[in-house]
Short mmCIF file of C-alpha atoms in Angstrom, two decimals:
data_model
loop_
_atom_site.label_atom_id
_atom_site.label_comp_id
_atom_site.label_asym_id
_atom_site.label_seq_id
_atom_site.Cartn_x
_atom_site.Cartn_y
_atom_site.Cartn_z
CA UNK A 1 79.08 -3.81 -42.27
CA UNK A 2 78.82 -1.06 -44.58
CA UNK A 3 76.39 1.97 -44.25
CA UNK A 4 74.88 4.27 -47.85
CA UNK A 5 73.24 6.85 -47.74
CA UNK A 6 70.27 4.99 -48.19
CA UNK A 7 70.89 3.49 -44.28
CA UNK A 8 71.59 6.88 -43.00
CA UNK A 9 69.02 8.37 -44.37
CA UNK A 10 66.54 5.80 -42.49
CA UNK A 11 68.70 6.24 -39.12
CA UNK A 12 67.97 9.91 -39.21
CA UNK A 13 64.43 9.14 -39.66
CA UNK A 14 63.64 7.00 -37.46
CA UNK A 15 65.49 8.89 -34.59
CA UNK A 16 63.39 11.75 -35.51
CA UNK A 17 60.32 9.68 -35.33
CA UNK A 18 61.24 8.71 -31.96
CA UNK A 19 61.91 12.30 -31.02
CA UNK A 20 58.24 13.05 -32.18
CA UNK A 21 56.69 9.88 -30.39
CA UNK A 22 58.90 11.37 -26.75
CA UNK A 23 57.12 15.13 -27.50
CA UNK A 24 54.04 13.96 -28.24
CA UNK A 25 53.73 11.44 -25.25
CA UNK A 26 55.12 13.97 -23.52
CA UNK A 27 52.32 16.10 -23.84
CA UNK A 28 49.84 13.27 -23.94
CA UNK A 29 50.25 11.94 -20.48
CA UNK A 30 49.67 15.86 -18.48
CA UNK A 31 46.57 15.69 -20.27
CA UNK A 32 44.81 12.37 -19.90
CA UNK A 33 45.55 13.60 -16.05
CA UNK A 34 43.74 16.51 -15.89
CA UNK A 35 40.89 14.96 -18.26
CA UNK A 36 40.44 11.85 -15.33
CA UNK A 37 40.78 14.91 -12.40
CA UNK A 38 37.71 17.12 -14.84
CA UNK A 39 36.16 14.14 -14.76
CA UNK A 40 36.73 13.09 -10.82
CA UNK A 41 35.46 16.64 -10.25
CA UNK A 42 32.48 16.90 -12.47
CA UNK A 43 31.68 13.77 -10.56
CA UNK A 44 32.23 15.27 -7.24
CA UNK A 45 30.50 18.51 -8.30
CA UNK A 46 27.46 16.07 -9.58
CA UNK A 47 27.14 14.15 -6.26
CA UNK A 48 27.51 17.72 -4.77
CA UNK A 49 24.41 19.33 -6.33
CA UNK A 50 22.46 16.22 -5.81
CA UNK A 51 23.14 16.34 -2.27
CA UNK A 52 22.11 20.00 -2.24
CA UNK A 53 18.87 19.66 -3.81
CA UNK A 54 17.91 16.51 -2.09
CA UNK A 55 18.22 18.32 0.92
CA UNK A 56 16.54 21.78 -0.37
CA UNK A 57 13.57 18.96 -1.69
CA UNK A 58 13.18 17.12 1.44
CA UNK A 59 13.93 19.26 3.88
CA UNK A 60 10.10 19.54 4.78
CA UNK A 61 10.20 15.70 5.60
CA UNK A 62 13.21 16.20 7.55
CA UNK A 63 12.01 18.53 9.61
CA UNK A 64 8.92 16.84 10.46
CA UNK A 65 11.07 13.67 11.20
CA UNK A 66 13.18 15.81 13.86
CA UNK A 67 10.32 17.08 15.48
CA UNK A 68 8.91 13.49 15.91
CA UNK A 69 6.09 13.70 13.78
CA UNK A 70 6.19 10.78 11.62
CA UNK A 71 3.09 10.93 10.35
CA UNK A 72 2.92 14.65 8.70
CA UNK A 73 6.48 13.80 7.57
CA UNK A 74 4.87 10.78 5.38
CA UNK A 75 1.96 13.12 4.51
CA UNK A 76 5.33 15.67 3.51
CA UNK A 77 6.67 12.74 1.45
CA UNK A 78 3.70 11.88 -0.47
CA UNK A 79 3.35 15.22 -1.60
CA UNK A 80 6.70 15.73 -3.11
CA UNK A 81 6.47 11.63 -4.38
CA UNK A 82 3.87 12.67 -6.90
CA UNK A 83 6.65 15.02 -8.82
CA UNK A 84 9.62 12.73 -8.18
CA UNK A 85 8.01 9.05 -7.90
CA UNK A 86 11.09 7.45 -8.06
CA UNK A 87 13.67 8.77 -6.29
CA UNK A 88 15.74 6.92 -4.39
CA UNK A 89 16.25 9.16 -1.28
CA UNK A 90 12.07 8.91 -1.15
CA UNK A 91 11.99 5.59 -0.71
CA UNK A 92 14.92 5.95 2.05
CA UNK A 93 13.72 8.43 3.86
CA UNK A 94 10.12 6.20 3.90
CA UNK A 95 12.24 3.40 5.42
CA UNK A 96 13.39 5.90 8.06
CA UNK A 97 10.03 6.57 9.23
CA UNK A 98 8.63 3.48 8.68
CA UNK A 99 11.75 2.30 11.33
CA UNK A 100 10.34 5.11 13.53
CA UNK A 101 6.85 4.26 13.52
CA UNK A 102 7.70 0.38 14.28
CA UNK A 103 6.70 -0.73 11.33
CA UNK A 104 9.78 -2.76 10.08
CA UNK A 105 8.46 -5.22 7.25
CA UNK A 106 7.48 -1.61 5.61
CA UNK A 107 10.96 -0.13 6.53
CA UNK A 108 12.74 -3.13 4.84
CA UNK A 109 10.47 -3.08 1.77
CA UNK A 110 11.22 0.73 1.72
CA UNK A 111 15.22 0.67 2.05
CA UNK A 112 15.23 -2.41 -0.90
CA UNK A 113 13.46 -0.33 -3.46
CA UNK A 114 15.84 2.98 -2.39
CA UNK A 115 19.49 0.82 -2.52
CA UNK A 116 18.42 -0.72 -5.79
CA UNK A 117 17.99 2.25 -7.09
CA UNK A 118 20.74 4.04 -5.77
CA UNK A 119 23.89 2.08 -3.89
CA UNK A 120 25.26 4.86 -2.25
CA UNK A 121 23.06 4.37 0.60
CA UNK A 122 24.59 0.93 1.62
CA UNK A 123 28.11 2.47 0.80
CA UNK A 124 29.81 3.54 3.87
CA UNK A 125 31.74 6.53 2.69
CA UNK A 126 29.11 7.48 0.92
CA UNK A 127 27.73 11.18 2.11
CA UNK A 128 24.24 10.21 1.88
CA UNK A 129 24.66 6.54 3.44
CA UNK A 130 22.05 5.06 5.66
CA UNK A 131 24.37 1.76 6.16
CA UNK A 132 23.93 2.13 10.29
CA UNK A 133 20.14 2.00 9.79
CA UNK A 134 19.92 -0.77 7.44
CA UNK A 135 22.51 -2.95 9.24
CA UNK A 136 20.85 -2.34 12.52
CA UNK A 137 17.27 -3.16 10.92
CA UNK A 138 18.87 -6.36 9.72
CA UNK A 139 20.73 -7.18 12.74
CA UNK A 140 17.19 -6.89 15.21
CA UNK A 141 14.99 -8.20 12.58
CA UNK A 142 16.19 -10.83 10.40
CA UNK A 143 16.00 -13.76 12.99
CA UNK A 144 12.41 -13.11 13.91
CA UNK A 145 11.96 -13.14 10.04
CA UNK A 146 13.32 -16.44 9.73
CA UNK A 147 11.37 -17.82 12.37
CA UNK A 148 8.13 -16.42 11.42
CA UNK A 149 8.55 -17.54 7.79
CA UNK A 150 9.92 -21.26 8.78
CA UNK A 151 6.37 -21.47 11.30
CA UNK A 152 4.66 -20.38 8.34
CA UNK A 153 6.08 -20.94 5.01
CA UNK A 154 3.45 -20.05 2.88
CA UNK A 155 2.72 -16.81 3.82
CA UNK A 156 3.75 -14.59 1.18
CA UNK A 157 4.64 -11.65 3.24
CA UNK A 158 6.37 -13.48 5.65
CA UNK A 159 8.56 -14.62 2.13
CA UNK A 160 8.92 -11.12 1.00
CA UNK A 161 9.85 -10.00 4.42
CA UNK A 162 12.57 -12.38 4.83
CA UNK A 163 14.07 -12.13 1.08
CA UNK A 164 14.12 -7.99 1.90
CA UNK A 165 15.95 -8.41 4.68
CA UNK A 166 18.13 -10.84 2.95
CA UNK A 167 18.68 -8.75 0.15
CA UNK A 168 19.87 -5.69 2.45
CA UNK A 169 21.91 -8.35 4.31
CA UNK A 170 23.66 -9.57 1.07
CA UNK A 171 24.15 -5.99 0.14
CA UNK A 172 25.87 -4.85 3.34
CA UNK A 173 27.92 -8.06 3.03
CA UNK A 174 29.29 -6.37 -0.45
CA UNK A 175 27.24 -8.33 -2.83
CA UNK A 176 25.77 -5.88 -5.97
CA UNK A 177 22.87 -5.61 -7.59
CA UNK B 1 -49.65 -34.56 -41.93
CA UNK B 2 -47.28 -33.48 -45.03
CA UNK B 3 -43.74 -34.81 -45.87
CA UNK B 4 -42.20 -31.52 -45.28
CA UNK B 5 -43.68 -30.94 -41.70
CA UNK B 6 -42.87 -34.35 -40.66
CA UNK B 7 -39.02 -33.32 -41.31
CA UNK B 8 -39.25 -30.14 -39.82
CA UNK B 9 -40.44 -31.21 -37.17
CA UNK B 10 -37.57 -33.57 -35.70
CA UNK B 11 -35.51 -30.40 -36.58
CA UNK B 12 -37.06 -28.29 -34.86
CA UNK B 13 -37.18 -30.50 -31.72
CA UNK B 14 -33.33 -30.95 -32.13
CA UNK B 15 -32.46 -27.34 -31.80
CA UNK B 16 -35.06 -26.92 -28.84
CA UNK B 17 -33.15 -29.40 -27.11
CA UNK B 18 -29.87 -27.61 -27.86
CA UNK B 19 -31.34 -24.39 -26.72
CA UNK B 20 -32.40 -26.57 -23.47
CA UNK B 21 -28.85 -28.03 -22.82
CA UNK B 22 -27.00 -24.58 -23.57
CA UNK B 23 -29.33 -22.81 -20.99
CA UNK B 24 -28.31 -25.57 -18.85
CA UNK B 25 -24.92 -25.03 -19.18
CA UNK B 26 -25.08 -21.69 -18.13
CA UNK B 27 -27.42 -22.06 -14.93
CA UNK B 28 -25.12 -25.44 -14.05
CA UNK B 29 -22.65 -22.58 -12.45
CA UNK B 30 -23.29 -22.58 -8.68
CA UNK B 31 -24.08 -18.51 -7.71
CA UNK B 32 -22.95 -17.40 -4.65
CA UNK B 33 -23.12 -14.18 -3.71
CA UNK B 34 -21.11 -11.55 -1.22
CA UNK B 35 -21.87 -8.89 0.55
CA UNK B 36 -19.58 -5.82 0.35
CA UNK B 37 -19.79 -3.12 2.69
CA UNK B 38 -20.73 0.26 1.39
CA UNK B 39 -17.83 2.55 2.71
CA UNK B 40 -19.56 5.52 0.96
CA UNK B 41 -22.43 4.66 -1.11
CA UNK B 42 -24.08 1.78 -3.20
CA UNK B 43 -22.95 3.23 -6.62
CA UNK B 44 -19.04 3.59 -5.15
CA UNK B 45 -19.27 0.26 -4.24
CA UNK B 46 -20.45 -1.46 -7.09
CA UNK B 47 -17.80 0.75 -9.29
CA UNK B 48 -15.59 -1.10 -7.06
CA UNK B 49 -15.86 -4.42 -6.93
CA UNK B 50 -18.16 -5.37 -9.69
CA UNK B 51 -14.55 -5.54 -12.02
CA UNK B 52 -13.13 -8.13 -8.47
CA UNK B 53 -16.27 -10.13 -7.76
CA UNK B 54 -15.87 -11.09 -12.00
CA UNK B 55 -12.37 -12.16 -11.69
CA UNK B 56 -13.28 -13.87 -8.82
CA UNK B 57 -15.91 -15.62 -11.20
CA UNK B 58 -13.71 -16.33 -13.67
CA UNK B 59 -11.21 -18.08 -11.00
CA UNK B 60 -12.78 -19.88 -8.96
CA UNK B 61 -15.38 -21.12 -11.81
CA UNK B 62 -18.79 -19.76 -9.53
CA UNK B 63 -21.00 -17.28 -10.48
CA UNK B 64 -20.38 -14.47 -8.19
CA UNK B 65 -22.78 -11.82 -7.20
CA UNK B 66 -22.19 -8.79 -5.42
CA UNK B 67 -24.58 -7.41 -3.33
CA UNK B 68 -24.16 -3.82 -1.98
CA UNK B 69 -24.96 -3.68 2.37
CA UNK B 70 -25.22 -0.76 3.98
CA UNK B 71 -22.54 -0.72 7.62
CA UNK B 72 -25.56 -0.61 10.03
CA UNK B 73 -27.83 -3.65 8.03
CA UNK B 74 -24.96 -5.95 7.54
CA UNK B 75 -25.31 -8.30 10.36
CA UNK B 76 -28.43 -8.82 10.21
CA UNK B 77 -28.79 -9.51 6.17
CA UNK B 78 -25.61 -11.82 6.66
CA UNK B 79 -27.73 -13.71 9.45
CA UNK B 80 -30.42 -14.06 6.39
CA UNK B 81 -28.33 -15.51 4.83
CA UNK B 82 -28.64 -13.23 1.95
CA UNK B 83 -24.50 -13.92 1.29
CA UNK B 84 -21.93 -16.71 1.98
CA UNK B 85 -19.17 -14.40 1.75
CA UNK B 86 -18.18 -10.67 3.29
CA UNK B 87 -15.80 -7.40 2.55
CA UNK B 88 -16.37 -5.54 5.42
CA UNK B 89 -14.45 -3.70 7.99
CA UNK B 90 -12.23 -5.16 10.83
CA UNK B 91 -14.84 -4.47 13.06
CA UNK B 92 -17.87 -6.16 11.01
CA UNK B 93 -15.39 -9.17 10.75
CA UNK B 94 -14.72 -9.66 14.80
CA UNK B 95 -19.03 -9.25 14.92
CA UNK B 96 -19.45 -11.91 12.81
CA UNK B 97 -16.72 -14.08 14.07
CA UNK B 98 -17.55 -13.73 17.66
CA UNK B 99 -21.73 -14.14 16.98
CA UNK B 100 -21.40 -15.99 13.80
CA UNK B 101 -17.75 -17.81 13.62
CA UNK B 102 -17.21 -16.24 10.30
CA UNK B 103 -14.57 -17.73 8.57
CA UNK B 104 -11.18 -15.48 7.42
CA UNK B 105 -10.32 -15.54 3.92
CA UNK B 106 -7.65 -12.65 3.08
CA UNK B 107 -6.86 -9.06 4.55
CA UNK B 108 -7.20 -6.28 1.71
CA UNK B 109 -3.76 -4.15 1.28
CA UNK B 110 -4.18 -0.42 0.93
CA UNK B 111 -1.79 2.51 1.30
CA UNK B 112 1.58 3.02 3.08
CA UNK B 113 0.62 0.47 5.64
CA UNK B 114 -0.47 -2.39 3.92
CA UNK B 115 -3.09 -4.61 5.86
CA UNK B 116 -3.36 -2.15 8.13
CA UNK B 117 -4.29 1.19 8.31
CA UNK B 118 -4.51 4.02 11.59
CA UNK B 119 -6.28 6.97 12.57
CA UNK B 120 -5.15 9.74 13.67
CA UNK B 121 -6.26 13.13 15.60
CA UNK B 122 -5.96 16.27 13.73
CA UNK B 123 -6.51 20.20 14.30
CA UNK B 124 -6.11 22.72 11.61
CA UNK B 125 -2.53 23.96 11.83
CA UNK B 126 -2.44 27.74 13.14
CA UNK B 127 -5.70 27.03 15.10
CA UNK B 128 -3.52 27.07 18.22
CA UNK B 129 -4.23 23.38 19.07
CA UNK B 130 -0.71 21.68 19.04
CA UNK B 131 -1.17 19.08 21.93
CA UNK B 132 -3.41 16.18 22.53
CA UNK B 133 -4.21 17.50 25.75
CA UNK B 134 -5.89 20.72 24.30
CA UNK B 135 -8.78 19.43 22.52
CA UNK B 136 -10.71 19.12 25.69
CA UNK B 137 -13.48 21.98 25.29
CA UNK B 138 -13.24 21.79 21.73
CA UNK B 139 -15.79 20.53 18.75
CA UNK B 140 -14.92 17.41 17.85
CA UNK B 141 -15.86 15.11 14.80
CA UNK B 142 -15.60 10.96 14.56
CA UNK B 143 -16.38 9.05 11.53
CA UNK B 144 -18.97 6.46 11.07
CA UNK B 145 -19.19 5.02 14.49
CA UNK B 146 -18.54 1.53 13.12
CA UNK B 147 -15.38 2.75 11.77
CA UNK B 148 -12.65 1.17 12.70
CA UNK B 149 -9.92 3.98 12.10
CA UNK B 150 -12.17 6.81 11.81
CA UNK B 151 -13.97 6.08 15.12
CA UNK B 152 -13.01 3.24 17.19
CA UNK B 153 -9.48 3.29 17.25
CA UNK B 154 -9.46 7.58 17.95
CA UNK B 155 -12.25 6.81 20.77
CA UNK B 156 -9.50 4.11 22.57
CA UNK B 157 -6.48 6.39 22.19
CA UNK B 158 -8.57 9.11 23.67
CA UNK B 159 -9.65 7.23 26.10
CA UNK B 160 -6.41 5.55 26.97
CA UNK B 161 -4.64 9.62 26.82
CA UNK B 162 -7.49 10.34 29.82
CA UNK B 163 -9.91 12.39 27.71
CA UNK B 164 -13.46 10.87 27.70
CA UNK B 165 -15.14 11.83 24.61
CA UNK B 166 -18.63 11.50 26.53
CA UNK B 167 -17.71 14.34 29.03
CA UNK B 168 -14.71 16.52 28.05
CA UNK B 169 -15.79 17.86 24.80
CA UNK B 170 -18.22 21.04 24.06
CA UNK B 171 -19.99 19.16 21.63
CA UNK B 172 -19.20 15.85 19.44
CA UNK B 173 -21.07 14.72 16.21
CA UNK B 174 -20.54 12.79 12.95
CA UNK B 175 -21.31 14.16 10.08
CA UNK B 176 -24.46 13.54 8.11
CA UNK B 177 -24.90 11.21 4.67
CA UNK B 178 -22.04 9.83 2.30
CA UNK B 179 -18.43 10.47 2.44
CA UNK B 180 -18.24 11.16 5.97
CA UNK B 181 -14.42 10.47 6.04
CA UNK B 182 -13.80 13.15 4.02
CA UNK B 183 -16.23 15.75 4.97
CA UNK B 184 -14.06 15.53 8.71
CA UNK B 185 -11.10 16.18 7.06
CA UNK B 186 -12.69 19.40 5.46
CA UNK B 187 -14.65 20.08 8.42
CA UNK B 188 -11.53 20.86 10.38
CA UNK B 189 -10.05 22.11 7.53
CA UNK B 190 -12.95 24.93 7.32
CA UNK B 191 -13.22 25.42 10.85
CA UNK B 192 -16.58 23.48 10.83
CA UNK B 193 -14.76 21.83 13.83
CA UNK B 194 -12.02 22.31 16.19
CA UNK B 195 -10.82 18.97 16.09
CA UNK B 196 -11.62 15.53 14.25
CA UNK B 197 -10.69 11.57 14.13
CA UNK B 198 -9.14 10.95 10.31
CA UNK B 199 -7.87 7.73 8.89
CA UNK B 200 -4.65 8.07 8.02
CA UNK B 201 -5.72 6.42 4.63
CA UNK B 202 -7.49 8.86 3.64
CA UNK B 203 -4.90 11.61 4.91
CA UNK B 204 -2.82 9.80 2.46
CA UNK B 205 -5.19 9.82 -0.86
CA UNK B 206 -6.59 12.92 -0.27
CA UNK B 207 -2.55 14.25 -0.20
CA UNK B 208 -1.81 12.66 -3.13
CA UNK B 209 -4.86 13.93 -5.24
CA UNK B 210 -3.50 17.39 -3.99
CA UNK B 211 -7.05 17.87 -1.94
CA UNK B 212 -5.18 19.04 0.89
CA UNK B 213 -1.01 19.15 1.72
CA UNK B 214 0.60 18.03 4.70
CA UNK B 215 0.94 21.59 6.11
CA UNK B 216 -2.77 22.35 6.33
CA UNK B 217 -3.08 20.06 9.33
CA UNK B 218 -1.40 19.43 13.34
CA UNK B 219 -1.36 15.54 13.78
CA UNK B 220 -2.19 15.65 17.42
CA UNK B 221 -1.99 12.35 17.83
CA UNK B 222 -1.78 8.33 16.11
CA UNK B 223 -3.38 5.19 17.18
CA UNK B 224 -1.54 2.19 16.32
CA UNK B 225 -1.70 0.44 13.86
CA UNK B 226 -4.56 -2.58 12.94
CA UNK B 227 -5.98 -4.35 9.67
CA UNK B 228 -8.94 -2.77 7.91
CA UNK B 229 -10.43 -4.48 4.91
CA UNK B 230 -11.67 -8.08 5.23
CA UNK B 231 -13.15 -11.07 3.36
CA UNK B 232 -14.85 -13.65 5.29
CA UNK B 233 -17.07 -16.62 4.20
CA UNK B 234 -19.91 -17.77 6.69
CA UNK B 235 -18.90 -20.81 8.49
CA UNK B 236 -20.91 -23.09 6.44
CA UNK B 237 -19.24 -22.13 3.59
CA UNK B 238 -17.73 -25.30 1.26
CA UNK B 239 -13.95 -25.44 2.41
CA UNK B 240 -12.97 -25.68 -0.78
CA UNK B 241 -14.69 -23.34 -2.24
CA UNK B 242 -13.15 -21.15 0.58
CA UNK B 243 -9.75 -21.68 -0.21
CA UNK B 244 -10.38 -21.41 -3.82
CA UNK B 245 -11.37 -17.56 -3.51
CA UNK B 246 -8.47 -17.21 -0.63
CA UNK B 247 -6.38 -18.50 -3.11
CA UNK B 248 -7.44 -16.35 -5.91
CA UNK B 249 -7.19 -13.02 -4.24
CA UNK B 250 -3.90 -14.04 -3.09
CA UNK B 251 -3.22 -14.34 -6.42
CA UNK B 252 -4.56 -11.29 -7.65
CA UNK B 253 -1.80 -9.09 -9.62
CA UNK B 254 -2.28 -5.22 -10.48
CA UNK B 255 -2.39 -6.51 -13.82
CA UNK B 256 -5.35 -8.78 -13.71
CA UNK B 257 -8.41 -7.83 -15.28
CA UNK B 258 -12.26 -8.52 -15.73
CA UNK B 259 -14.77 -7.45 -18.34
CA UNK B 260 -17.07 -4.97 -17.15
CA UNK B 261 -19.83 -3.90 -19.67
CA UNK B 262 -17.69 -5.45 -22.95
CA UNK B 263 -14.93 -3.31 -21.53
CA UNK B 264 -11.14 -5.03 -20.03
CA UNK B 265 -11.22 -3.21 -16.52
CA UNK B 266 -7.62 -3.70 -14.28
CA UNK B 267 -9.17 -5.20 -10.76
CA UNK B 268 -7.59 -4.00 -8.50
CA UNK B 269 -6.96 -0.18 -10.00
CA UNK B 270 -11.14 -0.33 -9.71
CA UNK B 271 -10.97 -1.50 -6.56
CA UNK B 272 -8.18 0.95 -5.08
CA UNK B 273 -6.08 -1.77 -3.65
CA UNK B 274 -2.66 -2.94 -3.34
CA UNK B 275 -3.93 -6.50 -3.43
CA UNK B 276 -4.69 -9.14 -0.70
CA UNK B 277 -2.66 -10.82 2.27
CA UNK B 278 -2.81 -14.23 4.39
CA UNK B 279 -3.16 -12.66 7.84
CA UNK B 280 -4.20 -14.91 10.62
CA UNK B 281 -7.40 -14.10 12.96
CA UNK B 282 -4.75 -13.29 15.73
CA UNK B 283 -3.86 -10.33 13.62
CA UNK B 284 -7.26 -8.90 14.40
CA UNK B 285 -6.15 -9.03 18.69
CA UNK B 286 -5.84 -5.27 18.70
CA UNK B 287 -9.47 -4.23 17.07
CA UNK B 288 -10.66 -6.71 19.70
CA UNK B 289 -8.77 -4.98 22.86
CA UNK B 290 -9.94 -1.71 21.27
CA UNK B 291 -13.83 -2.81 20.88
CA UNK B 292 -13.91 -4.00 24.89
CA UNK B 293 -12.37 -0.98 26.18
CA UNK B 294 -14.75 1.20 23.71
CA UNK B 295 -17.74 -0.58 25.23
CA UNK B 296 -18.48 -1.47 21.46
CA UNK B 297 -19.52 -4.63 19.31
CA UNK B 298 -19.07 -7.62 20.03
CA UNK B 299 -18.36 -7.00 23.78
CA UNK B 300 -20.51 -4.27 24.04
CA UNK B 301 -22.34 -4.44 27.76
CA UNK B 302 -24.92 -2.09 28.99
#
C-alpha cells in the first residue's frame, strides 16, 4: 500500500483532530463537576435557608407546643396560615398538635395534606422529617380505622380516615405521590 | 249571545284552567319547614341558611322553609309543632331527644375540629393569671347559658378542676343582647373581666379575621372536645323524607349553590361551614355526662 500526499495530509489531520477532541474533553469533564457540585450546593444552600426561615416563621408555634399549650400554638398557626396558606410545614406542624391534643383523624388529615405537598417529611434523612410521628400515628391507629370503617362502611369519615392513614402508610412503605 | 263571545268564551275558560293547573303545580310541593337556632340574631341567621334550606329544596324536591327560633323558645315552638326539622346546638338536640326522641340527621363541620368544637378558659395575657387555679376571686364571664362550648362544657371542667362557679368567684355574669360570644372575648380582652369561658371556634375566626392574635390571651385551660351543630327531624318525621335531607347534606360540596334573590349564592360559604357528617347519637355521650354533672337540661333536678 502506497501513501500521497493526499493520505498524509488526512493522517495529520485527523491526529490533530483527535488532539483537539483529548484538550477539549479534557477541560470538559473538571467542569461538568463543579457545575453538578454548584448545583448540589445551591441545593443544599436552598434547603438551608428554608430550614432557617421555617424556623424564624414558626418559632411562635413551637414555642407554644414546648410549653404544652396546644391550643394558643393553633391560635399561633392560624395567624401566620393567613400569609402562607399553603405551606407544607403548616399543615405538619397542625398534625403535631392535633397528635397532642388526641385528636388523630385531624392529625392524619393534617400530615396527608403536608407530605403531599412536601416529601421530605416522610424522608428519613431528611432534616425536617416527621417520619417517627407519622409511622407511630399509623402504627396505633390504623387497625382501629379498619375496624371502625368495616362496622360502618358508609360513613364517610370513617372512609377518609382510613384512606389517610393508608396513604401515610403507603408513603412510609416508599410508594410516591 | 254573539258569535264572537261564544268563541271567546271557551278560550277564555281554557287558559283559566291552565292558570288553575299551573298554580297547582306549584302548591303540589309538600312545605316543611325547620327551625334554626339563632346563634346571634334573626337577620344572621336567615343570611345563613336561607342559601342551605334552598338547596335543600332543590334536593330533596320539598318546599323548605326556614323559620328563625330564638335558644330559650325552641322547645317549646318545636313541641307546637311549628317545624319537623331542627339546627340547633348539641345541647337543644339531647333536650329534644331525651323529651321528644328527636331523630339525628347529620352533625355540621366547622373549624379545626370538625364536628366538634371546645371551649376553653382564657385571661388576658400580662394580667398575672397564668393558672387555672387563680381565677378563684376573679370576674368571670360564660356565654349563653345554653351554650354548649361557651357555657356548659367551661362550667363541667370547672367544676371537675374543684372551682364551683356558684361560690368561688367575686362576681359571674353573661353578657347582655347579641353576639355574646364575642363580646367575652373582648370583655377580657378590655379588662371588662378577669376571666371568661370562649369557644375555641370563635378563638379561631376571630384569629383569622385578625380581631385579636394568639398573644393577646393565657389559655388557662380546655375542655374536651364534643359535637356542636345539629340537624334533627321530629320523630314523626317521613323516614324517607329523613334520609333524603341526611343524604343531601352529606352530599353538600363547597361548591354547591342556591339562588338567593335572582343571585347564585355558594351554600355552605353563607352558611360558614365545612359541610356535614354521619355521626351517631353515641357521639353526643359526652354533652350528656356534661349536662348531669352541670345540673342542666335534660337531667336537670331541683
Amino acid at each position: 500500500m502506497k501513501f500521497d500526499r493526499f493520505d498524509r495530509l488526512i493522517i495529520v489531520f485527523l491526529l490533530l483532530t483527535i488532539v483537539g477532541l483529548s484538550l477539549l474533553l479534557s477541560r470538559t469533564i473538571p467542569e461538568r463537576t463543579t457545575k453538578i457540585e454548584t448545583r448540589n450546593m445551591e441545593r443544599e444552600l436552598a434547603a438551608q435557608a428554608r430550614q432557617a426561615l421555617l424556623d424564624k416563621l414558626y418559632s411562635p408555634v413551637a414555642a407554644s407546643m414546648q410549653a404544652g399549650q396546644m391550643q394558643e400554638a393553633l391560635l399561633k398557626l392560624e395567624e401566620i396560615n393567613v400569609r402562607y396558606p399553603g405551606e407544607a410545614h403548616g399543615f405538619i406542624l397542625k398534625g403535631e398538635i392535633f397528635d397532642r391534643l388526641g385528636v388523630p383523624d385531624k392529625a392524619a388529615a393534617s400530615l396527608v395534606q403536608g407530605v403531599k405537598l412536601n416529601g421530605d417529611y416522610i424522608d428519613k434523612r431528611s432534616s425536617v422529617s416527621r417520619r417517627d410521628l407519622i409511622t407511630r400515628l399509623v402504627d396505633s391507629t390504623l387497625p382501629g380505622a379498619v375496624s371502625a370503617y368495616r362496622n360502618s362502611p358508609v360513613n364517610a369519615v370513617l372512609k377518609e380516615n382510613l384512606a389517610n392513614l393508608n396513604y401515610l402508610k403507603s408513603r412510609l412503605a416508599g410508594g410516591c405521590e | 249571545m254573539t258569535l264572537s263571545s261564544r268563541r271567546i268564551l271557551p278560550l277564555l275558560l281554557i287558559a283559566f284552567s291552565f292558570f288553575i293547573l299551573s298554580s297547582c303545580k306549584d302548591q303540589s310541593r309538600k312545605v316543611v319547614k325547620i327551625g334554626y337556632m339563632n346563634c346571634n340574631n334573626e337577620q344572621e341567621t336567615k343570611h345563613r341558611f336561607v342559601p342551605l334550606t334552598r338547596y335543600l329544596s332543590d334536593k330533596v324536591g320539598v318546599e323548605f322553609v326556614m323559620v328563625p327560633v330564638d335558644t330559650h323558645d325552641f322547645e317549646k315552638r318545636f313541641n307546637q309543632g311549628e317545624f319537623a326539622f331542627t339546627h340547633t346546638n348539641s345541647l337543644i338536640y339531647i333536650v329534644l331527644k331525651e323529651r321528644k326522641n328527636l331523630t339525628l340527621v347529620a352533625s355540621e363541620k366547622r373549624g379545626n375540629f370538625g364536628s366538634r368544637s371546645g371551649g376553653a378558659i382564657i385571661a388576658r395575657k400580662g394580667s398575672g393569671i397564668e393558672k387555672l387555679e387563680q381565677i378563684k376571686g376573679k370576674k368571670f364571664a360564660f356565654g349563653p347559658m345554653l351554650a354548649p362550648t361557651g357555657y356548659l362544657a367551661e362550667y363541667d371542667l370547672m367544676l371537675r378542676s374543684g372551682i364551683d362557679p356558684e361560690k368561688d368567684f367575686a362576681s359571674y355574669t353573661i353578657p347582655s343582647g347579641s353576639f355574646k360570644h364575642e363580646k367575652l372575648i373582648y370583655g377580657v380582652m378590655f379588662g371588662e373581666y378577669d376571666v371568661s369561658a370562649a369557644t375555641l371556634m370563635d378563638l379561631e375566626v376571630m384569629t383569622k379575621e385578625g380581631k385579636i392574635t394568639a398573644d393577646d390571651f393565657t389559655i388557662l385551660a380546655q375542655t374536651p372536645l364534643i359535637p356542636y351543630c345539629t340537624f334533627g327531624a321530629a320523630a314523626n318525621a317521613d323516614p324517607a323524607l329523613v334520609e333524603k335531607v341526611r343524604k343531601a347534606l352529606l352530599e353538600l360540596k363547597p361548591t354547591d349553590t342556591a339562588d338567593v334573590d335572582g343571585e347564585k349564592v355558594k351554600v355552605m360559604k353563607a352558611a360558614w361551614i365545612d359541610g356535614y357528617e354521619a355521626l351517631v347519637d353515641k357521639d353526643y355521650d359526652p354533652v350528656r355526662e356534661m349536662a348531669k354533672r352541670v345540673n342542666m337540661p335534660p337531667y336537670q333536678k331541683f
